[in-house]
Amino acid sequence: GMNRADLIENLGTIARSGTAAFLGRLTGDAAKDLSLIGQFGVGFYSAFMVADRVEVVTRRAGEEAAWRWVSDGKGEFTVREAEGASRGTTVTVHLCADEGEFLDPQRLRAIVKRYSDHIAFPVVLAGRDGAKDEVLNSASALWARPKADITADQYREFYHHAAHAFDDPWLVLHNRGEGVVEYASLLFVPTEKPFDLFDPERKTRIKLYVRRVFITDDCEGLMPAYLRFVRGIVDSQDLPLNISREMLQHNPVVAKIRASLTGRILGELAKKAEGDAESYARFWNDFGAVLKEGLIEDAGNRDKLFDLCRFKNSRREGLIRLADYVEAMPEGQDAIFFIAGEDADLLRRSPQIEGFRAHGVEVLLLDDPVDDFWISAVGSYKDKPFRSATKGGIDLGKIRAPAEPIADRERRPEAEPGELGALIAAFKEALKGEVKDVRVSQRLTESPVCLVADDRDLDLHLTRVLKQHRQIATEAARILEINPRHEIIVQLARLAQGAPSRPEIEDAAHLLWDQARILEGEPPADPGAFSARLARMLARCLAPIGEPPRPC
């Protein structure tokens, strides 16, 4: 409560903060332990944004007289004695005619629920027309209670309330940080993907409280963007109640809380991955693409993130860790091979990894859009460089772990070197300006041809992604690799030895090139020409009725 002098001094002077003056009179532990809202002396006057008159009735403890302060906010106020006032202060806001929304009980409930649901004092909405008074806030903070006193149902209900979600939490993290900074946190990892998980703004959804008072749900520095699927609250004891959004962006307390929360979340995910691999695999399928963004953005936690990463691969069912991949590397393999694309099943059947499979070498199947970028940013894992299986210059012959299919492949006839040289020369002439080179392939075992990038060029899939987003205007020409043991190549090589300029050779070169493009998920370079060549090739192969088939 206040007396007449207090009213004149505190409410009658704009930009004079009674709170600041009060705190200035305190010393020692009393000043350190007390944190109050109000430093600039203007908060009270915000009432006049919606009111045409404000009344304050107050009586100071230990005094008999009560006082009524009245103002319309236009520069004058009156102070008179009041009758029948109890100790304390009552503020009555007389709303303007067009501000009736603040008389709506639903609007008031929403405001109190959002900002003051967890403060320790009850906020009561007076009943009208004989109705009972209604307490609008819960007046308790679940995160402030001991974990042993909280049931799974209570956690689930709080998650639904705080995250506005309908699924159940997959993981609950309830902790209290003490030491350099003091805070409490109650965080949840959802079971299902939030609808805004891939929103371009990549905002985190952690609510920041200071001493149970809601401050903001848009604090960028509180949680890294790659953990934006985490929901919940953080309640700090060290931040001031009147902290601004600008101050939050560069506050060292926020930075320390962020580091602590990030380490705790990654640690709990690691425990979950070790203890329940099946459940973690479901989590990874939903949130792994987001978590891998941290490999680019958070170098300090990169090793922890690598331990959490799971990958599809060309040889084993299910997901594997990078540590599993490195452990299974055969003698002579000095790189981690991967192939990037949009569909893991199609990547598994890609001709570019046939030779890897034949040599017993696993290839990681990367089908998330972020994979192209973190691979480029990271470069290696435990001194093993990442290398695209779609690039040229890979020597599979030095890997000493041949599998059974190689023996079968060796028994298949191979084109003679002279014939093969003539065919390569003919293909280079036919595809001049379309491909960078034509080479004999080590990687092909079943398919006749495939496209690869030069060792100094961008990966094939990354090139397509950058071109789609107009980050590059043109893509570098690719290398066409041919399988010297495939029957099509063997027959064409024999044909090229005798007449390298035959039209059949040129048509075959373009058809095989277009076939390789189609396998890469691209259309033929010239659909009309592709269709005409295919028709000509079929016509050569199909004999008239009654005659034996002609060689194509």
XYZ file of C-alpha atoms in Angstrom:
552
model
C 0.000 0.000 0.000
C 0.875 3.666 -0.410
C 0.099 6.915 1.367
C -0.594 10.301 -0.248
C 3.084 11.188 -0.637
C 3.845 7.833 -2.234
C 1.020 8.307 -4.764
C 2.239 11.725 -5.779
C 5.841 10.644 -5.960
C 5.360 7.290 -7.761
C 2.227 7.665 -9.914
C 2.313 11.404 -10.379
C 5.748 11.509 -11.965
C 6.234 9.866 -15.361
C 9.558 8.073 -15.896
C 10.236 7.837 -12.185
C 10.528 4.202 -11.175
C 9.390 3.408 -7.669
C 10.856 -0.056 -8.103
C 14.280 1.300 -8.991
C 14.173 3.654 -6.018
C 13.133 0.830 -3.707
C 15.937 -1.396 -4.917
C 18.388 1.493 -4.527
C 17.645 1.621 -0.804
C 18.556 -2.040 -0.363
C 22.097 -3.270 0.229
C 23.953 -6.556 0.440
C 22.080 -9.831 0.070
C 18.674 -8.121 0.150
C 19.454 -6.252 -3.079
C 21.074 -9.291 -4.681
C 18.228 -11.677 -3.929
C 15.339 -9.427 -4.937
C 14.324 -9.080 -8.577
C 11.308 -6.932 -9.409
C 9.707 -5.837 -12.662
C 9.887 -2.105 -13.361
C 12.889 0.079 -13.963
C 11.787 2.953 -16.171
C 8.591 4.265 -14.552
C 6.372 3.949 -17.636
C 4.784 0.486 -17.262
C 1.801 1.772 -15.262
C 0.916 4.290 -17.953
C 0.384 1.578 -20.553
C -3.098 1.258 -19.004
C -4.059 4.483 -20.806
C -3.573 2.734 -24.158
C -6.938 1.058 -23.541
C -8.506 3.161 -20.750
C -9.999 6.648 -20.498
C -9.673 6.681 -16.691
C -7.678 4.802 -14.056
C -8.413 4.748 -10.314
C -5.983 3.585 -7.644
C -7.313 3.064 -4.086
C -4.623 2.261 -1.518
C -3.841 2.191 2.205
C -0.355 1.810 3.556
C 0.285 -0.725 6.310
C 0.291 0.862 9.761
C -1.688 3.938 8.691
C -5.400 4.666 9.139
C -5.975 6.912 6.124
C -6.720 5.497 2.666
C -6.304 7.438 -0.607
C -7.844 7.483 -4.057
C -5.698 8.505 -7.069
C -7.609 9.272 -10.310
C -6.328 10.350 -13.748
C -7.453 10.372 -17.383
C -3.847 10.154 -18.559
C -3.856 13.608 -20.153
C -1.423 15.203 -17.748
C -3.419 15.782 -14.530
C -4.433 13.659 -11.578
C -6.309 14.073 -8.286
C -5.636 12.535 -4.878
C -8.384 12.423 -2.239
C -9.087 10.478 0.913
C -10.955 7.206 0.418
C -13.244 5.400 2.799
C -13.339 1.748 3.759
C -10.192 0.639 1.935
C -8.293 -2.328 3.280
C -4.522 -2.543 3.461
C -2.954 -2.853 0.013
C -3.777 -1.456 -3.420
C -6.658 -1.822 -5.886
C -6.281 -0.588 -9.470
C -9.487 -0.074 -11.488
C -9.138 0.420 -15.236
C -12.131 2.076 -16.942
C -11.849 0.850 -20.514
C -12.532 2.935 -23.595
C -15.706 2.127 -25.485
C -13.834 0.268 -28.266
C -11.685 -1.844 -25.945
C -14.375 -4.237 -24.790
C -12.310 -7.304 -25.688
C -10.533 -6.925 -22.342
C -13.851 -7.481 -20.574
C -14.319 -10.827 -22.314
C -13.645 -13.642 -19.807
C -12.165 -15.842 -22.552
C -9.699 -13.096 -23.521
C -8.688 -12.643 -19.892
C -8.288 -16.387 -19.400
C -6.014 -16.588 -22.437
C -3.827 -13.690 -21.284
C -3.389 -15.039 -17.775
C -2.834 -18.591 -19.016
C -0.107 -17.423 -21.412
C 1.851 -15.089 -19.162
C 1.047 -15.889 -15.524
C -0.089 -19.491 -15.384
C 2.798 -20.615 -13.176
C 3.383 -17.688 -10.800
C 2.998 -18.640 -7.161
C -0.005 -16.341 -6.481
C -3.542 -17.053 -7.677
C -5.100 -14.777 -10.319
C -8.879 -14.696 -9.750
C -11.639 -13.731 -12.180
C -14.576 -12.432 -10.139
C -17.833 -14.232 -10.788
C -20.737 -12.274 -12.313
C -24.454 -12.692 -11.750
C -23.986 -14.978 -8.766
C -21.306 -17.143 -10.381
C -18.358 -18.277 -8.303
C -14.956 -16.666 -8.545
C -12.605 -18.500 -10.887
C -8.870 -19.004 -10.411
C -7.349 -18.551 -13.871
C -3.823 -19.796 -13.266
C -2.531 -23.076 -11.927
C -0.296 -21.176 -9.445
C 2.203 -24.038 -9.538
C 5.109 -24.914 -11.811
C 5.441 -28.603 -12.611
C 9.138 -28.173 -13.412
C 9.795 -26.821 -9.909
C 8.558 -30.007 -8.246
C 10.785 -33.069 -7.580
C 10.705 -35.640 -10.388
C 9.741 -38.373 -7.917
C 6.464 -36.547 -7.197
C 5.376 -36.312 -10.848
C 3.536 -39.067 -12.710
C 3.775 -39.952 -16.385
C 0.222 -38.689 -16.874
C 1.146 -35.309 -15.417
C 4.147 -35.048 -17.730
C 1.942 -36.003 -20.677
C -0.700 -33.422 -19.773
C 1.908 -30.690 -19.364
C 3.443 -31.612 -22.735
C 0.061 -31.277 -24.436
C -0.407 -27.891 -22.753
C 3.073 -26.478 -23.364
C 3.626 -27.820 -26.900
C 0.019 -27.623 -28.124
C 0.505 -31.213 -29.285
C -1.737 -34.273 -29.374
C 0.825 -37.088 -29.446
C 2.648 -38.464 -26.410
C 6.220 -37.406 -25.617
C 8.853 -39.882 -26.806
C 11.414 -38.581 -24.307
C 11.036 -36.424 -21.176
C 13.994 -34.430 -19.840
C 13.340 -32.828 -16.460
C 16.428 -31.253 -14.950
C 17.685 -28.489 -12.723
C 20.924 -26.711 -13.533
C 22.951 -25.359 -10.652
C 26.389 -23.830 -10.361
C 27.485 -21.079 -12.732
C 23.878 -20.539 -13.822
C 20.736 -21.690 -12.084
C 17.731 -22.804 -14.091
C 15.090 -25.500 -14.309
C 14.060 -27.151 -17.558
C 11.269 -29.493 -18.589
C 11.803 -30.582 -22.187
C 10.083 -33.100 -24.435
C 11.011 -34.890 -27.649
C 7.784 -35.590 -29.578
C 6.799 -38.987 -30.891
C 5.579 -37.510 -34.173
C 7.034 -34.770 -36.358
C 5.680 -31.281 -35.579
C 3.981 -29.649 -38.567
C 6.546 -26.826 -38.673
C 9.641 -29.033 -38.456
C 10.911 -27.995 -41.899
C 9.743 -24.395 -41.796
C 12.399 -22.269 -43.559
C 12.736 -19.997 -40.495
C 13.953 -22.975 -38.406
C 12.627 -21.462 -35.176
C 12.975 -23.232 -31.864
C 9.870 -23.629 -29.683
C 11.185 -23.400 -26.143
C 9.301 -21.111 -23.753
C 11.527 -18.952 -21.558
C 10.386 -18.130 -18.027
C 12.131 -16.042 -15.408
C 11.073 -16.997 -11.881
C 7.915 -18.618 -13.275
C 6.904 -15.527 -15.266
C 6.611 -16.150 -19.001
C 9.013 -14.000 -21.014
C 9.017 -15.270 -24.617
C 8.657 -18.318 -26.829
C 10.950 -16.793 -29.462
C 14.386 -16.802 -27.866
C 16.779 -17.703 -30.682
C 19.808 -18.230 -28.458
C 18.230 -20.696 -26.048
C 18.364 -23.792 -28.289
C 20.285 -24.559 -31.501
C 18.149 -24.746 -34.647
C 19.031 -28.400 -35.240
C 17.179 -29.267 -32.004
C 14.049 -27.339 -32.976
C 11.900 -30.459 -32.625
C 12.374 -30.244 -28.821
C 9.457 -28.677 -26.948
C 9.108 -27.453 -23.373
C 10.154 -24.680 -20.997
C 13.247 -23.228 -19.368
C 12.903 -21.220 -16.152
C 15.933 -19.088 -15.284
C 16.780 -17.745 -11.860
C 19.612 -15.519 -13.122
C 17.963 -13.445 -15.866
C 16.183 -10.189 -14.928
C 12.410 -10.167 -15.274
C 12.443 -7.118 -17.529
C 15.000 -8.440 -20.006
C 14.384 -7.359 -23.591
C 14.553 -9.500 -26.707
C 17.649 -7.610 -27.855
C 19.378 -8.305 -24.540
C 18.533 -12.004 -24.813
C 20.393 -12.312 -28.110
C 23.739 -11.456 -26.538
C 23.263 -12.525 -22.941
C 26.026 -14.772 -21.525
C 23.556 -16.484 -19.184
C 21.444 -17.555 -22.167
C 24.568 -18.846 -23.925
C 25.532 -20.950 -20.888
C 22.011 -22.352 -20.570
C 22.053 -23.223 -24.286
C 25.349 -25.113 -23.982
C 24.112 -27.000 -20.932
C 20.758 -27.921 -22.519
C 22.376 -29.026 -25.772
C 24.826 -31.318 -24.000
C 22.084 -32.797 -21.834
C 19.751 -33.471 -24.773
C 22.486 -35.117 -26.843
C 23.489 -37.214 -23.834
C 19.931 -38.437 -23.262
C 19.518 -39.246 -26.956
C 22.713 -41.302 -26.801
C 21.349 -43.281 -23.839
C 18.112 -43.888 -25.726
C 20.013 -45.033 -28.815
C 21.993 -47.579 -26.804
C 19.103 -48.794 -24.685
C 16.310 -49.086 -27.261
C 17.648 -49.330 -30.810
C 14.263 -50.060 -32.364
C 12.591 -47.032 -30.811
C 15.592 -44.858 -31.670
C 15.392 -45.966 -35.312
C 11.832 -44.621 -35.460
C 13.012 -41.368 -33.891
C 15.853 -41.139 -36.409
C 13.541 -41.645 -39.375
C 11.479 -38.663 -38.202
C 14.128 -36.289 -36.889
C 17.474 -37.486 -38.236
C 17.477 -35.067 -41.169
C 17.161 -32.145 -38.735
C 19.733 -33.487 -36.291
C 22.302 -33.795 -39.109
C 22.155 -30.019 -39.578
C 24.211 -29.844 -36.391
C 27.131 -31.508 -38.171
C 27.457 -28.274 -40.148
C 26.556 -25.747 -37.449
C 27.955 -27.179 -34.209
C 31.560 -28.278 -34.628
C 31.999 -28.494 -30.850
C 29.398 -31.271 -30.581
C 30.199 -32.950 -33.904
C 31.612 -36.131 -32.358
C 28.498 -36.548 -30.192
C 26.291 -35.980 -33.219
C 28.218 -38.530 -35.275
C 27.569 -41.088 -32.534
C 23.863 -40.332 -32.804
C 23.729 -40.513 -36.618
C 22.325 -43.606 -38.301
C 22.658 -44.479 -41.991
C 21.084 -46.734 -44.566
C 23.643 -48.800 -46.464
C 24.038 -50.986 -49.512
C 24.756 -54.328 -47.781
C 23.034 -54.581 -44.405
C 19.395 -54.259 -43.445
C 18.376 -51.450 -41.150
C 20.478 -48.532 -39.939
C 24.156 -48.540 -38.992
C 26.495 -46.169 -37.162
C 29.579 -44.727 -38.780
C 31.618 -46.626 -36.202
C 30.024 -49.866 -37.492
C 30.915 -48.895 -41.053
C 34.565 -48.170 -40.246
C 34.888 -51.387 -38.253
C 33.652 -53.435 -41.244
C 35.942 -51.772 -43.817
C 37.983 -54.408 -45.683
C 41.739 -54.221 -46.025
C 42.796 -51.630 -48.547
C 39.727 -49.402 -48.157
C 40.812 -45.959 -47.026
C 37.621 -43.893 -47.464
C 33.949 -43.931 -46.456
C 31.975 -44.273 -49.678
C 28.510 -42.809 -50.112
C 25.949 -42.213 -52.814
C 23.406 -39.406 -52.505
C 19.927 -39.231 -54.003
C 16.263 -38.967 -53.156
C 15.253 -42.631 -52.755
C 17.326 -45.176 -50.831
C 15.820 -48.142 -52.697
C 16.791 -46.643 -56.054
C 20.262 -45.833 -54.742
C 20.690 -49.420 -53.590
C 20.088 -50.580 -57.181
C 22.263 -47.891 -58.759
C 24.799 -49.187 -61.328
C 27.452 -46.940 -59.787
C 27.739 -49.156 -56.693
C 27.721 -52.562 -58.435
C 31.495 -52.850 -58.231
C 31.513 -51.817 -54.554
C 29.072 -54.592 -53.787
C 31.180 -57.079 -55.734
C 34.265 -56.111 -53.712
C 32.436 -56.392 -50.397
C 32.506 -52.629 -49.805
C 29.564 -50.938 -48.095
C 28.201 -47.700 -49.501
C 26.172 -45.291 -47.367
C 22.825 -44.400 -48.967
C 22.179 -40.708 -48.263
C 18.631 -39.689 -49.159
C 18.124 -36.535 -47.050
C 18.526 -33.111 -48.721
C 20.941 -31.981 -45.997
C 23.362 -34.841 -46.684
C 25.070 -33.167 -49.635
C 25.910 -30.156 -47.491
C 27.142 -31.714 -44.262
C 29.317 -34.138 -46.231
C 30.985 -31.181 -47.956
C 31.375 -29.266 -44.677
C 32.699 -32.141 -42.538
C 34.968 -33.923 -44.995
C 35.980 -36.890 -42.827
C 35.173 -39.118 -39.847
C 37.989 -40.430 -37.633
C 40.572 -39.596 -40.324
C 38.542 -41.485 -42.969
C 37.514 -39.096 -45.770
C 34.027 -39.229 -47.205
C 34.096 -40.016 -50.926
C 31.241 -40.128 -53.401
C 30.764 -43.433 -55.214
C 29.601 -41.435 -58.242
C 33.010 -39.865 -58.812
C 35.680 -41.185 -61.106
C 39.208 -42.152 -60.109
C 38.187 -44.757 -57.520
C 40.549 -47.759 -57.521
C 38.602 -50.766 -56.271
C 41.396 -53.150 -57.249
C 43.464 -52.302 -54.158
C 40.671 -53.423 -51.795
C 41.526 -56.990 -50.763
C 38.162 -58.417 -49.862
C 36.599 -59.749 -53.070
C 33.183 -61.309 -52.731
C 31.834 -64.263 -54.732
C 30.282 -62.216 -57.560
C 33.785 -61.200 -58.759
C 34.640 -64.796 -59.595
C 31.434 -65.049 -61.668
C 32.249 -61.788 -63.368
C 35.748 -62.936 -64.299
C 34.288 -65.866 -66.259
C 32.231 -63.582 -68.494
C 33.819 -62.713 -71.850
C 35.430 -59.309 -72.103
C 35.864 -57.179 -75.186
C 39.345 -57.343 -76.714
C 41.534 -54.331 -75.926
C 41.801 -53.322 -79.564
C 38.078 -53.608 -80.126
C 37.382 -51.728 -76.891
C 39.723 -48.925 -77.894
C 37.910 -48.552 -81.221
C 34.541 -48.439 -79.455
C 35.720 -45.818 -76.962
C 37.039 -43.673 -79.809
C 33.732 -44.027 -81.667
C 31.719 -43.128 -78.549
C 33.896 -40.079 -77.891
C 33.311 -38.874 -81.431
C 29.554 -39.493 -81.258
C 29.178 -37.811 -77.848
C 31.596 -34.943 -78.459
C 30.487 -31.956 -76.353
C 28.055 -34.101 -74.331
C 30.453 -36.037 -72.080
C 33.846 -35.132 -70.670
C 35.321 -38.565 -71.352
C 34.501 -42.220 -72.068
C 36.322 -44.758 -69.889
C 36.402 -48.442 -69.059
C 34.720 -48.990 -65.682
C 35.880 -50.877 -62.599
C 32.592 -50.323 -60.807
C 30.110 -51.905 -63.277
C 29.280 -55.604 -63.038
C 25.723 -55.869 -64.378
C 24.845 -52.625 -66.171
C 26.379 -51.636 -69.517
C 27.104 -47.977 -68.685
C 26.873 -45.350 -65.971
C 27.677 -41.674 -65.513
C 30.232 -40.444 -62.975
C 31.622 -37.038 -62.093
C 35.252 -36.159 -62.596
C 37.238 -36.429 -59.377
C 37.627 -32.628 -59.293
C 33.950 -31.861 -60.019
C 30.922 -31.735 -57.725
C 29.045 -34.901 -56.835
C 26.254 -35.718 -59.317
C 23.389 -35.313 -56.871
C 24.791 -32.134 -55.327
C 25.112 -30.678 -58.824
C 21.425 -31.383 -59.508
C 20.354 -29.863 -56.174
C 22.359 -26.681 -56.745
C 21.044 -26.358 -60.277
C 17.433 -26.760 -59.113
C 17.981 -23.919 -56.646
C 19.748 -21.851 -59.311
C 22.994 -21.795 -57.379
C 24.868 -22.846 -60.514
C 23.949 -21.962 -64.112
C 25.393 -25.014 -65.860
C 26.678 -28.354 -64.709
C 30.027 -29.855 -65.650
C 30.030 -32.568 -68.312
C 30.078 -36.081 -66.888
C 32.206 -39.116 -67.661
C 30.565 -42.114 -69.332
C 31.934 -45.395 -67.978
C 31.351 -48.606 -69.950
C 31.340 -52.200 -68.723
C 33.763 -54.237 -70.902
C 32.065 -57.497 -69.879
C 28.495 -56.545 -70.731
C 27.200 -58.299 -73.850
C 26.019 -55.019 -75.417
C 29.485 -53.483 -75.067
C 31.186 -56.681 -76.311
C 29.001 -56.774 -79.449
C 29.407 -53.039 -80.089
C 33.193 -53.311 -79.651
C 33.364 -56.018 -82.329
C 31.201 -53.900 -84.618
C 33.353 -50.810 -84.016
C 36.570 -52.709 -84.810
C 35.459 -53.223 -88.390
C 33.524 -49.994 -89.043
C 33.717 -47.384 -86.251
C 31.706 -44.808 -88.189
C 28.622 -46.965 -88.730
C 25.323 -45.208 -87.810
C 24.464 -48.062 -85.447
C 27.469 -47.128 -83.292
C 26.393 -43.494 -83.082
C 22.796 -44.422 -82.234
C 23.985 -46.883 -79.577
C 26.285 -44.286 -78.023
C 23.445 -41.775 -77.635
C 20.961 -44.401 -76.435
C 23.349 -45.691 -73.771
C 24.145 -42.129 -72.697
C 20.421 -41.342 -72.383
C 19.915 -44.613 -70.495
C 22.593 -43.546 -68.009
C 20.860 -40.165 -67.626
C 17.508 -41.861 -66.946
C 19.111 -44.023 -64.254
C 20.327 -40.784 -62.643
C 16.748 -39.510 -62.507
C 17.177 -37.128 -65.434
C 15.283 -37.011 -68.747
C 17.002 -37.808 -72.052
C 18.958 -34.857 -73.366
C 16.724 -34.708 -76.463
C 13.524 -36.763 -76.012
C 12.628 -36.531 -79.700
C 16.025 -37.743 -80.863
C 15.976 -40.472 -78.185
C 12.640 -41.758 -79.462
C 13.804 -41.736 -83.107
C 17.034 -43.599 -82.304
C 15.182 -46.188 -80.245
C 12.749 -46.767 -83.141
C 15.623 -47.166 -85.601
C 17.428 -49.611 -83.332
C 14.286 -51.713 -82.876
C 13.661 -51.723 -86.616
C 17.167 -53.058 -87.254
C 16.697 -55.804 -84.665
C 13.240 -56.934 -85.808
C 13.193 -59.031 -89.019
C 10.216 -59.109 -91.423
C 7.728 -61.916 -90.770
C 9.085 -65.258 -91.966
C 12.763 -64.151 -92.072
C 15.427 -64.918 -89.448
C 16.274 -62.043 -87.054
C 18.927 -59.634 -88.296
C 21.801 -58.541 -86.078
C 21.193 -55.115 -84.510
